[in-house]
Short mmCIF file of C-alpha atoms and ligand atoms in Angstrom, two decimals:
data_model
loop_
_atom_site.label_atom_id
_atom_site.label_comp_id
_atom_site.label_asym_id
_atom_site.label_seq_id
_atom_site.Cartn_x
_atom_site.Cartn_y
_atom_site.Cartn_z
CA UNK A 196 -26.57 69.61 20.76
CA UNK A 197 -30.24 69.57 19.65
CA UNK A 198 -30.26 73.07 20.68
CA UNK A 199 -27.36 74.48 18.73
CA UNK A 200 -29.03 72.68 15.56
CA UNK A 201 -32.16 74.59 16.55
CA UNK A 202 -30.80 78.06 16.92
CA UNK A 203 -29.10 77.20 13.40
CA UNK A 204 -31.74 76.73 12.07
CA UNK A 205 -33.58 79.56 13.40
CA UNK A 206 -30.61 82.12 12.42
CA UNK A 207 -30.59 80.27 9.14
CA UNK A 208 -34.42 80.27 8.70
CA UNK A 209 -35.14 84.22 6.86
CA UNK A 210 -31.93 83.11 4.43
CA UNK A 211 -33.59 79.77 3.40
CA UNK A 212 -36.51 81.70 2.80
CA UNK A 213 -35.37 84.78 1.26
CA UNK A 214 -33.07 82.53 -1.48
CA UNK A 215 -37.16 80.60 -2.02
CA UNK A 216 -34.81 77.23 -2.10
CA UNK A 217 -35.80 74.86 0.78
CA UNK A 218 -32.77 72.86 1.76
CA UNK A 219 -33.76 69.52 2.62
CA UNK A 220 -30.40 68.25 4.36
CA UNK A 221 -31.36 69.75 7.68
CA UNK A 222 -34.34 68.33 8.07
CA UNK A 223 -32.95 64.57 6.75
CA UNK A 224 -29.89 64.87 9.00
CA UNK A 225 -31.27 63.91 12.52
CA UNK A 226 -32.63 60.77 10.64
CA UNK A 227 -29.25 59.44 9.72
CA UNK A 228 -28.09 59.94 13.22
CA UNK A 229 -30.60 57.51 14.43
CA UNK A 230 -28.09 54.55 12.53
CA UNK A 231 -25.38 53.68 14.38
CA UNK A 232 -22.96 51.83 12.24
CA UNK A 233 -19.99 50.07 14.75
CA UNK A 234 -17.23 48.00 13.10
CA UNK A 235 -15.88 45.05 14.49
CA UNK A 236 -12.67 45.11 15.96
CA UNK A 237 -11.40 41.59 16.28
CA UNK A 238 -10.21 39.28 14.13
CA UNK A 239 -14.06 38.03 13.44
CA UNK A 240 -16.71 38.34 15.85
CA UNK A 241 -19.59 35.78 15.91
CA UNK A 242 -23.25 36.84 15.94
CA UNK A 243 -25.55 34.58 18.66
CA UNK A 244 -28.91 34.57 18.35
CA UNK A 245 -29.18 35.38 21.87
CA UNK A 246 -27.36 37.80 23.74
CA UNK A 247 -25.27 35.42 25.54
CA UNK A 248 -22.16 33.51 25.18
CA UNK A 249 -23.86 29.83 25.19
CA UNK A 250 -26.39 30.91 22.67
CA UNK A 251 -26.84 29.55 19.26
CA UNK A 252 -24.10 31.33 16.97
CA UNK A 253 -25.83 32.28 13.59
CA UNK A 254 -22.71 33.72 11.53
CA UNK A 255 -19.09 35.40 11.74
CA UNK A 256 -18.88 38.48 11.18
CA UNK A 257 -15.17 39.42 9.75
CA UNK A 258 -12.87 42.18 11.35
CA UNK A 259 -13.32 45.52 10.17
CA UNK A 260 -16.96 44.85 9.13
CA UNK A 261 -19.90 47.39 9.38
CA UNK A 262 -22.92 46.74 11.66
CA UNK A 263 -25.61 48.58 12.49
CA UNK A 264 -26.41 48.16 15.82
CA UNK A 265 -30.18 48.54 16.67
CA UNK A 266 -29.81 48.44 20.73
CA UNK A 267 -26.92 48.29 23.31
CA UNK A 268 -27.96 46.80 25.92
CA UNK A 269 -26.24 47.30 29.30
CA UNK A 270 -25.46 43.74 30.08
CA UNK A 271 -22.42 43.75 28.00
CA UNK A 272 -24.18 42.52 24.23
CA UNK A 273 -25.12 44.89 21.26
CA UNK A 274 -28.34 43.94 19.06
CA UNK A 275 -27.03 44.40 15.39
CA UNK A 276 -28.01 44.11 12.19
CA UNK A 277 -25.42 42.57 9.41
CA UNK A 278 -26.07 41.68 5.85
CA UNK A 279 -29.55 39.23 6.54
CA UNK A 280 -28.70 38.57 10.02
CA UNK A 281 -30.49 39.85 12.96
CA UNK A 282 -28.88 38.71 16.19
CA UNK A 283 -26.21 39.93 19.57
CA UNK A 284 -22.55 40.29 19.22
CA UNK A 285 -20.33 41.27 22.72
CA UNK A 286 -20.05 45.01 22.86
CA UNK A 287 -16.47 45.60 23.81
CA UNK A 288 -15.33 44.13 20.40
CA UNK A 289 -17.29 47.08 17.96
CA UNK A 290 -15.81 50.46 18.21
CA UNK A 291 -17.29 53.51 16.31
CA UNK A 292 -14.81 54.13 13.34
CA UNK A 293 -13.32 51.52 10.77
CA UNK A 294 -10.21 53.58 11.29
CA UNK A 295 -10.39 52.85 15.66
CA UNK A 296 -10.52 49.11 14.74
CA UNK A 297 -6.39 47.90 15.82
CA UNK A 298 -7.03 43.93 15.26
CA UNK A 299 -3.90 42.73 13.85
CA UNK A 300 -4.99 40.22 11.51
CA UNK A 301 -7.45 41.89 9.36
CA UNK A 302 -6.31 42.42 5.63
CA UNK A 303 -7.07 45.96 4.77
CA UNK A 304 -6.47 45.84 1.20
CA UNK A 305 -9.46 43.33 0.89
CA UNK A 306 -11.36 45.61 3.22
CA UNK A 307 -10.47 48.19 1.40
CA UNK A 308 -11.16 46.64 -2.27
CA UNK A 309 -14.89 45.07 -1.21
CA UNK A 310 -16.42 47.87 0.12
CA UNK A 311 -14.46 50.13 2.63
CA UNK A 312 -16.57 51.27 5.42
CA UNK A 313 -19.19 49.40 4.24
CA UNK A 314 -17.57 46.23 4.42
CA UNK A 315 -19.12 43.61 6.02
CA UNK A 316 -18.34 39.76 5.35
CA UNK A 317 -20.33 37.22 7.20
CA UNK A 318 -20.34 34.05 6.43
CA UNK A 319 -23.12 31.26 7.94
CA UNK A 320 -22.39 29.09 10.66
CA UNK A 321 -24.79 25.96 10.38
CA UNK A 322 -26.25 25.60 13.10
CA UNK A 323 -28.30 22.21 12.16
CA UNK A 324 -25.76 19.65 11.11
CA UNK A 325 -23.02 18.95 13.73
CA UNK A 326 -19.21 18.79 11.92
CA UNK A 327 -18.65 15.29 11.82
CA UNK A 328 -18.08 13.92 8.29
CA UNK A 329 -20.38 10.86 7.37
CA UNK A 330 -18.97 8.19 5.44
CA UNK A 331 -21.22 7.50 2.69
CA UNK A 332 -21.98 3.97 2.08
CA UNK A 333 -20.82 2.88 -0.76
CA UNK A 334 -23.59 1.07 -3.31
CA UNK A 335 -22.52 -1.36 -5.46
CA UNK A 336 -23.86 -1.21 -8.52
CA UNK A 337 -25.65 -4.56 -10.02
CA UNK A 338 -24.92 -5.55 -13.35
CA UNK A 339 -28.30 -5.24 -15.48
CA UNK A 340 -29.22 -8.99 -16.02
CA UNK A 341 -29.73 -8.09 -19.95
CA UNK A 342 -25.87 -7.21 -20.31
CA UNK A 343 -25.09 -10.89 -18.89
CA UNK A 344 -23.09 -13.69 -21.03
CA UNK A 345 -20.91 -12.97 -23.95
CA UNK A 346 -20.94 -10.38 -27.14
CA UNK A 347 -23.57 -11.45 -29.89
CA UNK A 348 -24.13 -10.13 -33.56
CA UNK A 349 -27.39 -8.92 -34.46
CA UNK A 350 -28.18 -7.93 -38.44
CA UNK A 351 -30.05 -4.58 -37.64
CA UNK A 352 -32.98 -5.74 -40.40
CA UNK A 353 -35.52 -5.53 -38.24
CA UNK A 354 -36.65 -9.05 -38.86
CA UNK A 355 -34.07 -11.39 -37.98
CA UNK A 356 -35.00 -14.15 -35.29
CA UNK A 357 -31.20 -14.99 -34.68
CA UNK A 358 -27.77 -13.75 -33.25
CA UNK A 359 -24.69 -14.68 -34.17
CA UNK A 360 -21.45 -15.37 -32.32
CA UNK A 361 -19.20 -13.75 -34.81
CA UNK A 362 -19.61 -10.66 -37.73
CA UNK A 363 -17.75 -13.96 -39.80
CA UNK A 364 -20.82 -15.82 -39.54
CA UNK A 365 -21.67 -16.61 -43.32
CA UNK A 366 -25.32 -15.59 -42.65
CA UNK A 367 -24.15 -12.26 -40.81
CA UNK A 368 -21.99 -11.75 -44.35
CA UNK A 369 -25.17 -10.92 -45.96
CA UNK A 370 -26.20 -8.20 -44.05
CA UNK A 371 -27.08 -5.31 -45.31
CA UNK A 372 -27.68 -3.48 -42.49
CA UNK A 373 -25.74 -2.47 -40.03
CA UNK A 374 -24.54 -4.53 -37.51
CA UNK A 375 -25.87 -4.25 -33.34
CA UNK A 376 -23.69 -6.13 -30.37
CA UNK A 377 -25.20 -7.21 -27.79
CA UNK A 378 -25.14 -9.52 -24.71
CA UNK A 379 -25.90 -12.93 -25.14
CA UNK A 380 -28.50 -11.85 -22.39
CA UNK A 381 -30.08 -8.97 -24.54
CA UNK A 382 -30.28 -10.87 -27.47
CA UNK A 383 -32.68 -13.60 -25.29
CA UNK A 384 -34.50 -10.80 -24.20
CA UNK A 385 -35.74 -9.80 -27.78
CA UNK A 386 -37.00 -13.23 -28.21
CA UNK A 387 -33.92 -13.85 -30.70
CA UNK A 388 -32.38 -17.57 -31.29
CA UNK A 389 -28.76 -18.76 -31.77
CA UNK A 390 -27.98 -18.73 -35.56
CA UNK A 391 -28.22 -22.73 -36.46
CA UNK A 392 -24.69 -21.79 -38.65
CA UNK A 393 -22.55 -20.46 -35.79
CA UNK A 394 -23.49 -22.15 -32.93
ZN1 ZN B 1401 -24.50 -17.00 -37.56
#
């Protein structure tokens, strides 16, 4: 094969030179050969970090998607190369062409609509935390101690040393300002006294 594209090249050679354009796709052509794209023909396949059935699975990869397959070894696994992942995946399940892939459950039309031959959906396996659902404890939320006892009247002057049990309170009547509630509690805690009228 290497030959043939030599002897091309050769016959093609006085042309190329003769026309003074230098074509640049011959030379760039034996580079792209060197990537070997395989697409998986299952219904997923899952990526192991080690090229062996009990290792560590890192991701799936869908059916239909594109890999590019770095080394195939001869004990059966494939070292590939898909989206960020680095890792093996069983040979037998990548064939050459997106169009020699015959796994019956794989949606073409999404294939087809996110990407084509360049499809390639992974999606993580998590490895760290096992699949058991914790129950989360539930936490009980303490009532602040300020919010304690009942609703009290504050004049919002500024200056007042008392609350007041009810906005009715003839004292609370005079207030011009407007009014804050509060907790008996709260009130206590800004050094305020029951009103000597309506208590
Ligand atoms: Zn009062």
């Amino acid at each position: 094969m290497k030959k043939h594209l030599l002897l091309w090249l050769l016959y093609l050679l006085p042309f190329a030179l003769c026309a003074q354009v230098v074509d640049t796709t011959a030379q760039v052509a034996p580079q792209e050969q060197t990537i070997a794209y395989r697409y998986v023909n299952a219904s997923s396949l899952t990526l192991r970090a080690l090229p062996s059935a009990s290792a560590v699975a890192l991701a799936k990869i869908d059916g239909a998607g594109r890999v590019t397959v770095l080394a195939e070894r001869p004990d059966g696994w494939s070292k590939v190369q898909v989206d960020t992942y680095l890792g093996f995946v069983k040979s037998e399940y990548l064939v050459a062409q997106q169009q020699d892939v015959t796994a019956e459950t794989i949606d073409w039309s999404s294939v087809e609509a996110s990407g084509g031959e360049a499809y390639a959906q992974v999606s993580a396996v998590d490895v760290r935390a096992p699949q058991v659902t914790l129950a989360r404890p539930v936490v009980r939320k303490a009532a602040p101690k300020a919010s304690a006892g009942p609703r009290v009247y504050i004049c919002n002057n500024g200056r007042t040393e008392v609350y007041h049990s009810s906005e009715d309170c003839s004292a609370m009547r005079r207030c011009t300002y407007t009014t804050k509630v509060a907790s008996t509690g709260e009130a206590r805690g800004l050094g305020l006294r029951e009103c000597m009228k309506c208590y």
